[in-house]
mmCIF file of C-alpha atoms in Angstrom:
data_model
loop_
_atom_site.group_PDB
_atom_site.id
_atom_site.type_symbol
_atom_site.label_atom_id
_atom_site.label_comp_id
_atom_site.label_asym_id
_atom_site.label_seq_id
_atom_site.Cartn_x
_atom_site.Cartn_y
_atom_site.Cartn_z
ATOM 1 C CA MET A 1 -199.389 -34.872 -22.689
ATOM 2 C CA SER A 2 -198.207 -35.367 -25.736
ATOM 3 C CA GLU A 3 -196.679 -32.645 -27.662
ATOM 4 C CA ALA A 4 -199.790 -32.990 -30.269
ATOM 5 C CA ASP A 5 -202.120 -33.540 -27.752
ATOM 6 C CA ASN A 6 -201.046 -30.097 -26.170
ATOM 7 C CA PRO A 7 -203.906 -27.647 -26.990
ATOM 8 C CA PHE A 8 -201.471 -24.617 -27.443
ATOM 9 C CA LEU A 9 -198.333 -23.996 -29.634
ATOM 10 C CA ASN A 10 -195.718 -21.569 -28.539
ATOM 11 C CA VAL A 11 -193.464 -19.909 -30.910
ATOM 12 C CA HIS A 12 -191.170 -22.371 -32.669
ATOM 13 C CA GLN A 13 -193.788 -24.301 -33.392
ATOM 14 C CA VAL A 14 -195.999 -21.742 -34.866
ATOM 15 C CA ALA A 15 -193.048 -20.569 -37.507
ATOM 16 C CA GLU A 16 -192.217 -24.103 -38.423
ATOM 17 C CA LEU A 17 -195.661 -25.284 -39.041
ATOM 18 C CA LEU A 18 -196.724 -21.771 -41.099
ATOM 19 C CA HIS A 19 -192.632 -21.794 -42.400
ATOM 20 C CA LEU A 20 -191.766 -18.411 -41.402
ATOM 21 C CA ASN A 21 -188.976 -17.274 -39.190
ATOM 22 C CA GLU A 22 -189.897 -16.824 -35.080
ATOM 23 C CA LYS A 23 -189.393 -12.902 -35.892
ATOM 24 C CA LYS A 24 -192.261 -12.574 -38.313
ATOM 25 C CA ILE A 25 -194.255 -14.893 -35.797
ATOM 26 C CA TYR A 26 -193.587 -12.580 -32.920
ATOM 27 C CA GLN A 27 -195.082 -9.584 -35.286
ATOM 28 C CA LEU A 28 -198.074 -11.248 -36.044
ATOM 29 C CA ALA A 29 -198.413 -11.483 -32.518
ATOM 30 C CA SER A 30 -198.120 -7.936 -30.982
ATOM 31 C CA ASP A 31 -199.681 -6.935 -33.953
ATOM 32 C CA GLY A 32 -203.083 -9.257 -33.571
ATOM 33 C CA ALA A 33 -202.708 -10.525 -36.511
ATOM 34 C CA LEU A 34 -201.927 -14.238 -35.053
ATOM 35 C CA PRO A 35 -204.204 -15.663 -32.681
ATOM 36 C CA ALA A 36 -202.739 -15.878 -29.270
ATOM 37 C CA THR A 37 -202.252 -14.969 -25.635
ATOM 38 C CA LYS A 38 -199.272 -13.620 -23.589
ATOM 39 C CA ILE A 39 -198.549 -14.968 -19.997
ATOM 40 C CA THR A 40 -195.852 -14.088 -17.961
ATOM 41 C CA GLY A 41 -194.242 -13.019 -20.943
ATOM 42 C CA LYS A 42 -194.326 -15.812 -23.453
ATOM 43 C CA TRP A 43 -196.483 -16.482 -26.260
ATOM 44 C CA LEU A 44 -198.715 -19.347 -26.603
ATOM 45 C CA PHE A 45 -201.242 -19.604 -29.338
ATOM 46 C CA PRO A 46 -204.349 -21.835 -28.901
ATOM 47 C CA ARG A 47 -203.659 -24.743 -31.866
ATOM 48 C CA ARG A 48 -207.587 -25.368 -33.079
ATOM 49 C CA LEU A 49 -207.499 -21.160 -33.747
ATOM 50 C CA VAL A 50 -204.201 -21.245 -35.578
ATOM 51 C CA GLU A 51 -205.084 -23.639 -37.752
ATOM 52 C CA HIS A 52 -208.658 -21.970 -38.550
ATOM 53 C CA TRP A 53 -207.020 -19.054 -39.505
ATOM 54 C CA ILE A 54 -204.843 -20.793 -41.921
ATOM 55 C CA LEU A 55 -208.094 -22.246 -43.537
ATOM 56 C CA GLU A 56 -209.956 -18.458 -42.857
ATOM 57 C CA SER A 57 -206.347 -17.258 -45.120
ATOM 58 C CA CYS A 58 -206.465 -19.198 -47.789
ATOM 59 C CA HIS A 59 -207.782 -18.455 -50.959
ATOM 60 C CA HIS A 60 -209.778 -15.674 -48.584
ATOM 61 C CA GLY A 61 -211.668 -17.607 -46.616
ATOM 62 C CA VAL A 62 -212.811 -20.984 -48.067
ATOM 63 C CA LEU A 63 -215.337 -20.969 -45.138
ATOM 64 C CA THR A 64 -216.884 -17.789 -46.925
ATOM 65 C CA ASP A 65 -219.725 -19.055 -48.356
ATOM 66 C CA ARG A 66 -220.616 -19.851 -44.936
ATOM 67 C CA LEU A 67 -221.529 -17.872 -41.535
ATOM 68 C CA MET A 68 -222.416 -19.373 -38.547
ATOM 69 C CA ILE A 69 -224.323 -17.110 -36.224
ATOM 70 C CA THR A 70 -224.689 -17.880 -32.370
ATOM 71 C CA GLY A 71 -225.334 -16.050 -28.870
ATOM 72 C CA SER A 72 -227.933 -14.072 -28.084
ATOM 73 C CA ASP A 73 -231.760 -14.851 -29.075
ATOM 74 C CA ASP A 74 -234.087 -12.442 -31.401
ATOM 75 C CA PRO A 75 -237.335 -12.525 -33.687
ATOM 76 C CA LEU A 76 -235.776 -10.251 -36.498
ATOM 77 C CA LEU A 77 -232.079 -11.665 -36.299
ATOM 78 C CA ALA A 78 -234.011 -15.236 -37.322
ATOM 79 C CA ALA A 79 -236.848 -13.523 -39.477
ATOM 80 C CA MET A 80 -233.783 -12.405 -41.856
ATOM 81 C CA VAL A 81 -231.864 -15.303 -41.590
ATOM 82 C CA MET A 82 -234.618 -17.407 -42.840
ATOM 83 C CA ARG A 83 -235.120 -14.628 -45.958
ATOM 84 C CA LEU A 84 -231.194 -14.151 -46.552
ATOM 85 C CA ASN A 85 -230.985 -18.353 -46.813
ATOM 86 C CA GLN A 86 -233.930 -18.327 -49.546
ATOM 87 C CA GLN A 87 -231.744 -15.570 -51.191
ATOM 88 C CA GLN A 88 -228.652 -17.241 -51.780
ATOM 89 C CA ARG A 89 -230.678 -20.239 -53.050
ATOM 90 C CA GLY A 90 -227.956 -22.850 -51.888
ATOM 91 C CA GLN A 91 -224.999 -20.747 -53.068
ATOM 92 C CA ALA A 92 -224.431 -19.937 -49.878
ATOM 93 C CA PHE A 93 -225.640 -20.340 -46.120
ATOM 94 C CA TYR A 94 -226.219 -18.521 -42.611
ATOM 95 C CA GLY A 95 -226.030 -21.003 -39.453
ATOM 96 C CA HIS A 96 -228.147 -19.858 -36.412
ATOM 97 C CA SER A 97 -228.085 -21.439 -33.159
ATOM 98 C CA VAL A 98 -228.870 -19.582 -29.885
ATOM 99 C CA THR A 99 -227.286 -20.421 -26.837
ATOM 100 C CA GLY A 100 -227.003 -17.138 -25.033
ATOM 101 C CA THR A 101 -225.017 -14.151 -24.514
ATOM 102 C CA GLN A 102 -221.860 -16.111 -22.621
ATOM 103 C CA LEU A 103 -222.247 -19.173 -23.821
ATOM 104 C CA GLY A 104 -222.200 -17.690 -27.340
ATOM 105 C CA LEU A 105 -218.917 -15.382 -26.581
ATOM 106 C CA GLU A 106 -217.122 -19.046 -25.712
ATOM 107 C CA LEU A 107 -218.291 -20.694 -28.626
ATOM 108 C CA LEU A 108 -216.885 -17.813 -30.773
ATOM 109 C CA SER A 109 -213.530 -17.977 -28.743
ATOM 110 C CA GLN A 110 -213.069 -21.919 -29.547
ATOM 111 C CA GLY A 111 -213.694 -20.941 -33.455
ATOM 112 C CA ARG A 112 -216.618 -23.109 -33.437
ATOM 113 C CA ALA A 113 -219.186 -20.085 -34.349
ATOM 114 C CA ASP A 114 -218.066 -16.836 -36.640
ATOM 115 C CA VAL A 115 -220.576 -14.246 -35.068
ATOM 116 C CA CYS A 116 -221.894 -13.814 -31.912
ATOM 117 C CA ALA A 117 -225.083 -11.817 -30.891
ATOM 118 C CA ILE A 118 -225.227 -10.203 -27.250
ATOM 119 C CA HIS A 119 -227.385 -7.897 -25.244
ATOM 120 C CA TRP A 120 -226.107 -6.818 -21.551
ATOM 121 C CA GLY A 121 -228.268 -4.468 -19.759
ATOM 122 C CA ARG A 122 -229.338 -0.859 -20.866
ATOM 123 C CA ALA A 123 -228.371 0.721 -24.138
ATOM 124 C CA GLU A 124 -227.009 3.767 -22.421
ATOM 125 C CA GLU A 125 -224.504 1.667 -20.900
ATOM 126 C CA SER A 126 -223.456 -1.144 -23.248
ATOM 127 C CA GLU A 127 -220.492 1.119 -24.584
ATOM 128 C CA LEU A 128 -219.138 0.034 -21.336
ATOM 129 C CA ARG A 129 -220.667 -2.816 -20.484
ATOM 130 C CA HIS A 130 -220.303 -5.107 -24.293
ATOM 131 C CA PRO A 131 -216.579 -4.055 -24.510
ATOM 132 C CA ALA A 132 -215.852 -5.369 -20.757
ATOM 133 C CA LEU A 133 -218.002 -8.152 -21.564
ATOM 134 C CA ILE A 134 -215.978 -9.179 -24.215
ATOM 135 C CA ARG A 135 -212.350 -8.436 -22.560
ATOM 136 C CA GLY A 136 -213.058 -11.766 -20.184
ATOM 137 C CA HIS A 137 -212.821 -14.487 -23.390
ATOM 138 C CA GLN A 138 -209.698 -15.303 -24.949
ATOM 139 C CA GLY A 139 -208.737 -14.272 -28.167
ATOM 140 C CA TYR A 140 -211.068 -10.580 -27.803
ATOM 141 C CA ARG A 141 -208.405 -8.666 -29.530
ATOM 142 C CA HIS A 142 -209.400 -9.675 -33.048
ATOM 143 C CA TRP A 143 -212.420 -9.446 -32.472
ATOM 144 C CA VAL A 144 -214.788 -6.510 -33.390
ATOM 145 C CA LEU A 145 -217.914 -4.671 -31.898
ATOM 146 C CA VAL A 146 -220.404 -3.954 -34.561
ATOM 147 C CA ARG A 147 -224.515 -2.636 -34.111
ATOM 148 C CA LEU A 148 -226.920 -4.578 -35.020
ATOM 149 C CA PHE A 149 -229.744 -2.432 -33.630
ATOM 150 C CA ARG A 150 -231.695 -0.864 -30.678
ATOM 151 C CA ARG A 151 -234.605 -2.860 -28.639
ATOM 152 C CA SER A 152 -237.105 -2.538 -26.229
ATOM 153 C CA GLN A 153 -236.919 -5.090 -23.049
ATOM 154 C CA GLY A 154 -239.345 -5.943 -20.444
ATOM 155 C CA LEU A 155 -241.600 -8.742 -19.122
ATOM 156 C CA ILE A 156 -244.175 -10.735 -21.462
ATOM 157 C CA ILE A 157 -247.285 -11.504 -20.063
ATOM 158 C CA ARG A 158 -250.633 -13.009 -20.626
ATOM 159 C CA SER A 159 -252.573 -11.384 -23.226
ATOM 160 C CA GLU A 160 -255.484 -10.453 -20.627
ATOM 161 C CA ASP A 161 -252.961 -9.311 -18.369
ATOM 162 C CA ARG A 162 -252.070 -6.077 -20.416
ATOM 163 C CA HIS A 163 -253.500 -3.913 -17.394
ATOM 164 C CA LEU A 164 -250.354 -5.021 -15.370
ATOM 165 C CA SER A 165 -248.092 -2.459 -13.826
ATOM 166 C CA LEU A 166 -244.479 -2.455 -13.267
ATOM 167 C CA HIS A 167 -245.859 -2.175 -9.526
ATOM 168 C CA PRO A 168 -243.923 -5.824 -7.858
ATOM 169 C CA ARG A 169 -246.969 -6.818 -5.862
ATOM 170 C CA GLU A 170 -249.088 -7.169 -9.036
ATOM 171 C CA LEU A 171 -246.499 -9.145 -10.684
ATOM 172 C CA SER A 172 -245.950 -11.203 -7.774
ATOM 173 C CA ARG A 173 -249.346 -12.415 -7.545
ATOM 174 C CA GLY A 174 -252.530 -12.936 -9.497
ATOM 175 C CA LEU A 175 -256.113 -11.250 -9.227
ATOM 176 C CA SER A 176 -256.915 -14.343 -7.014
ATOM 177 C CA GLY A 177 -254.464 -14.342 -5.227
ATOM 178 C CA ALA A 178 -252.252 -17.131 -6.473
ATOM 179 C CA SER A 179 -248.323 -16.463 -7.561
ATOM 180 C CA ARG A 180 -247.738 -15.754 -10.946
ATOM 181 C CA ARG A 181 -245.848 -18.886 -12.583
ATOM 182 C CA TRP A 182 -242.560 -16.851 -13.562
ATOM 183 C CA VAL A 183 -240.498 -18.460 -16.515
ATOM 184 C CA MET A 184 -236.736 -17.464 -16.414
ATOM 185 C CA ARG A 185 -233.734 -17.593 -18.892
ATOM 186 C CA GLN A 186 -230.898 -20.085 -18.180
ATOM 187 C CA GLU A 187 -227.858 -18.130 -16.512
ATOM 188 C CA GLY A 188 -225.777 -16.132 -18.960
ATOM 189 C CA ALA A 189 -228.290 -15.067 -20.611
ATOM 190 C CA GLY A 190 -228.793 -11.199 -21.165
ATOM 191 C CA SER A 191 -232.618 -11.852 -20.678
ATOM 192 C CA GLN A 192 -231.919 -13.146 -17.007
ATOM 193 C CA ARG A 193 -228.843 -10.474 -16.595
ATOM 194 C CA PHE A 194 -231.343 -8.043 -17.430
ATOM 195 C CA LEU A 195 -233.992 -9.594 -15.152
ATOM 196 C CA LYS A 196 -231.951 -9.719 -12.094
ATOM 197 C CA GLU A 197 -231.372 -6.050 -12.779
ATOM 198 C CA TRP A 198 -234.590 -5.259 -12.489
ATOM 199 C CA LEU A 199 -235.869 -7.395 -9.634
ATOM 200 C CA ALA A 200 -232.678 -5.462 -7.709
ATOM 201 C CA GLY A 201 -234.133 -2.374 -8.578
ATOM 202 C CA GLN A 202 -237.328 -3.214 -7.092
ATOM 203 C CA GLN A 203 -235.560 -4.938 -4.141
ATOM 204 C CA LEU A 204 -236.789 -8.378 -4.791
ATOM 205 C CA ARG A 205 -234.509 -11.539 -5.782
ATOM 206 C CA LEU A 206 -235.214 -14.289 -8.167
ATOM 207 C CA GLU A 207 -235.376 -16.482 -4.789
ATOM 208 C CA GLN A 208 -238.630 -14.850 -3.811
ATOM 209 C CA LEU A 209 -240.625 -15.461 -7.511
ATOM 210 C CA ASN A 210 -242.385 -18.728 -7.727
ATOM 211 C CA CYS A 211 -240.196 -19.668 -11.170
ATOM 212 C CA ASN A 212 -242.035 -22.514 -12.838
ATOM 213 C CA ALA A 213 -239.492 -23.100 -16.180
ATOM 214 C CA ILE A 214 -236.432 -22.617 -17.682
ATOM 215 C CA ALA A 215 -236.433 -21.097 -21.080
ATOM 216 C CA TYR A 216 -233.259 -20.910 -23.729
ATOM 217 C CA SER A 217 -234.946 -18.748 -26.125
ATOM 218 C CA GLU A 218 -236.784 -15.440 -26.073
ATOM 219 C CA ARG A 219 -239.318 -17.376 -28.267
ATOM 220 C CA GLU A 220 -239.464 -20.323 -25.902
ATOM 221 C CA VAL A 221 -240.681 -17.882 -22.908
ATOM 222 C CA ALA A 222 -243.171 -16.282 -24.961
ATOM 223 C CA SER A 223 -244.343 -19.742 -26.401
ATOM 224 C CA LEU A 224 -244.368 -21.156 -22.677
ATOM 225 C CA ILE A 225 -246.640 -18.031 -21.328
ATOM 226 C CA ALA A 226 -249.098 -18.569 -24.727
ATOM 227 C CA ARG A 227 -249.261 -22.044 -23.858
ATOM 228 C CA ASN A 228 -250.257 -21.086 -19.950
ATOM 229 C CA GLU A 229 -247.301 -22.740 -18.550
ATOM 230 C CA ALA A 230 -246.199 -19.492 -17.094
ATOM 231 C CA ASP A 231 -247.253 -16.008 -16.556
ATOM 232 C CA ILE A 232 -244.734 -13.827 -17.395
ATOM 233 C CA GLY A 233 -241.570 -13.938 -17.776
ATOM 234 C CA PRO A 234 -238.730 -11.615 -19.389
ATOM 235 C CA GLY A 235 -238.516 -10.932 -23.123
ATOM 236 C CA THR A 236 -238.686 -8.206 -25.812
ATOM 237 C CA LEU A 237 -241.860 -6.903 -27.302
ATOM 238 C CA SER A 238 -241.011 -8.901 -30.830
ATOM 239 C CA ALA A 239 -241.424 -11.687 -29.062
ATOM 240 C CA ALA A 240 -244.257 -10.765 -26.925
ATOM 241 C CA ASN A 241 -245.857 -9.939 -30.916
ATOM 242 C CA GLU A 242 -245.351 -13.139 -31.782
ATOM 243 C CA PHE A 243 -247.206 -14.965 -29.869
ATOM 244 C CA GLY A 244 -249.892 -12.189 -29.437
ATOM 245 C CA LEU A 245 -249.081 -11.738 -25.891
ATOM 246 C CA GLY A 246 -249.047 -8.543 -23.690
ATOM 247 C CA PHE A 247 -246.087 -6.472 -22.929
ATOM 248 C CA ILE A 248 -245.130 -4.455 -19.842
ATOM 249 C CA PRO A 249 -242.071 -1.949 -21.113
ATOM 250 C CA VAL A 250 -238.936 -1.638 -19.456
ATOM 251 C CA SER A 251 -236.073 -0.437 -21.395
ATOM 252 C CA GLU A 252 -234.229 0.309 -24.250
ATOM 253 C CA GLU A 253 -231.145 -2.560 -24.741
ATOM 254 C CA ALA A 254 -228.462 -2.765 -27.304
ATOM 255 C CA PHE A 255 -227.946 -6.034 -29.417
ATOM 256 C CA ASP A 256 -224.764 -6.043 -30.879
ATOM 257 C CA LEU A 257 -222.937 -8.686 -32.913
ATOM 258 C CA VAL A 258 -219.272 -9.475 -31.889
ATOM 259 C CA THR A 259 -216.909 -11.211 -34.501
ATOM 260 C CA PRO A 260 -213.641 -12.093 -35.216
ATOM 261 C CA ARG A 261 -212.158 -8.903 -37.596
ATOM 262 C CA ASN A 262 -211.605 -10.919 -41.081
ATOM 263 C CA VAL A 263 -215.480 -12.218 -40.910
ATOM 264 C CA TYR A 264 -216.052 -8.488 -40.390
ATOM 265 C CA PHE A 265 -215.277 -8.023 -44.374
ATOM 266 C CA ARG A 266 -217.231 -10.990 -45.014
ATOM 267 C CA ALA A 267 -219.652 -10.429 -47.804
ATOM 268 C CA LEU A 268 -222.475 -12.339 -46.404
ATOM 269 C CA LEU A 269 -222.191 -10.519 -42.844
ATOM 270 C CA ARG A 270 -222.145 -7.356 -45.025
ATOM 271 C CA GLN A 271 -225.287 -9.031 -46.664
ATOM 272 C CA LEU A 272 -226.683 -8.956 -43.090
ATOM 273 C CA PHE A 273 -226.728 -5.485 -42.583
ATOM 274 C CA ASP A 274 -227.374 -4.096 -45.859
ATOM 275 C CA TYR A 275 -230.565 -5.960 -45.355
ATOM 276 C CA LEU A 276 -231.867 -5.251 -42.390
ATOM 277 C CA ASN A 277 -231.044 -0.840 -43.624
ATOM 278 C CA SER A 278 -232.948 -2.086 -47.466
ATOM 279 C CA ALA A 279 -237.120 -1.169 -47.256
ATOM 280 C CA PRO A 280 -238.005 -5.207 -46.757
ATOM 281 C CA GLY A 281 -235.435 -5.288 -43.726
ATOM 282 C CA LEU A 282 -236.950 -1.910 -41.989
ATOM 283 C CA ALA A 283 -240.342 -3.806 -43.138
ATOM 284 C CA LEU A 284 -239.737 -6.830 -41.222
ATOM 285 C CA ALA A 285 -238.528 -5.077 -38.230
ATOM 286 C CA GLN A 286 -241.552 -2.867 -38.304
ATOM 287 C CA SER A 287 -244.308 -5.357 -38.666
ATOM 288 C CA LEU A 288 -242.294 -7.560 -35.591
ATOM 289 C CA GLY A 289 -242.182 -4.187 -33.077
ATOM 290 C CA GLY A 290 -239.467 -2.796 -30.818
ATOM 291 C CA TYR A 291 -236.817 -2.301 -32.979
ATOM 292 C CA SER A 292 -234.407 0.986 -33.560
ATOM 293 C CA LEU A 293 -232.178 0.325 -36.571
ATOM 294 C CA GLU A 294 -230.734 3.934 -37.030
ATOM 295 C CA GLU A 295 -227.060 2.442 -36.052
ATOM 296 C CA CYS A 296 -227.435 -0.712 -37.994
ATOM 297 C CA GLY A 297 -223.734 -1.763 -38.881
ATOM 298 C CA LYS A 298 -222.237 0.876 -36.950
ATOM 299 C CA LEU A 299 -218.297 -0.118 -35.818
ATOM 300 C CA LEU A 300 -218.398 0.191 -32.144
ATOM 301 C CA TRP A 301 -215.311 -0.916 -30.869
ATOM 302 C CA ARG A 302 -212.299 -2.944 -32.194
ATOM 303 C CA GLY A 303 -209.961 -5.696 -29.641
ATOM 304 C CA ASP A 304 -207.188 -4.288 -30.967
ATOM 305 C CA ALA A 305 -206.993 -0.943 -30.147
ATOM 306 C CA VAL A 306 -207.653 -1.891 -26.708
ATOM 307 C CA GLN A 307 -204.158 -0.748 -24.515
ATOM 308 C CA HIS A 308 -201.958 -3.843 -23.460
ATOM 309 C CA ASP A 309 -199.082 -4.589 -21.221
#
């Protein structure tokens, strides 16, 4: 592999690229100001993240007119992004592409996204679970974790099945005795993690369910059920309401945003929080159902505050 093809730079190469002395590069890396990782005592710098860091540093960030959001799906987030894009009238752009929690974090670590939406279990466990999940990804020392909202997570069901309870036998078999058709989420999605944990609490396994389809977003789960291609699947109250479906609540979960520190101060991200805290944002959340916005915008965790070897 030639030097130009190597995805990592050493201290000397970064010093030459930035026209700084190596002592300054060590300082920037230690302070968490420059994307870097320490392996066996040596600093390595991902070439693409360093180039992205340079672009972001120019004139307070040449990409401040756009915000690319990935990660977990949510109807309120999607509806809000559409409204904010209309308000910008072409002066700036919010991009939103749903990938699921884990793939979203990987895209963030590669510098291909600015913000990743995540949810990974019950709200009361999120203060431990979310940072633990984040620390498994390269570049986390430059990230912050911010609360967007809490939401009701559970099982989306057909409207005619609204009488169902959480009893495993009811959820696995219909009145005719036929197996209910389940729609799953892809691996790495927070909703699939939720489903596995709930099933374990019911002493059930995924393999015991009649899996009929795989969906790649909250709303695709609801859409498949609404089109009678499935009977039941994991999702949120807001996704069920959007399609006029039934819903069995199981737990409340935290829906948080992960973003690099420099993006955290970007005006477009601040406008997202401001909108949710405004009268139109609160009304939108109430109309979709199942949201709690009391902690919206709260800084929960900083990667640079974590103790490192």
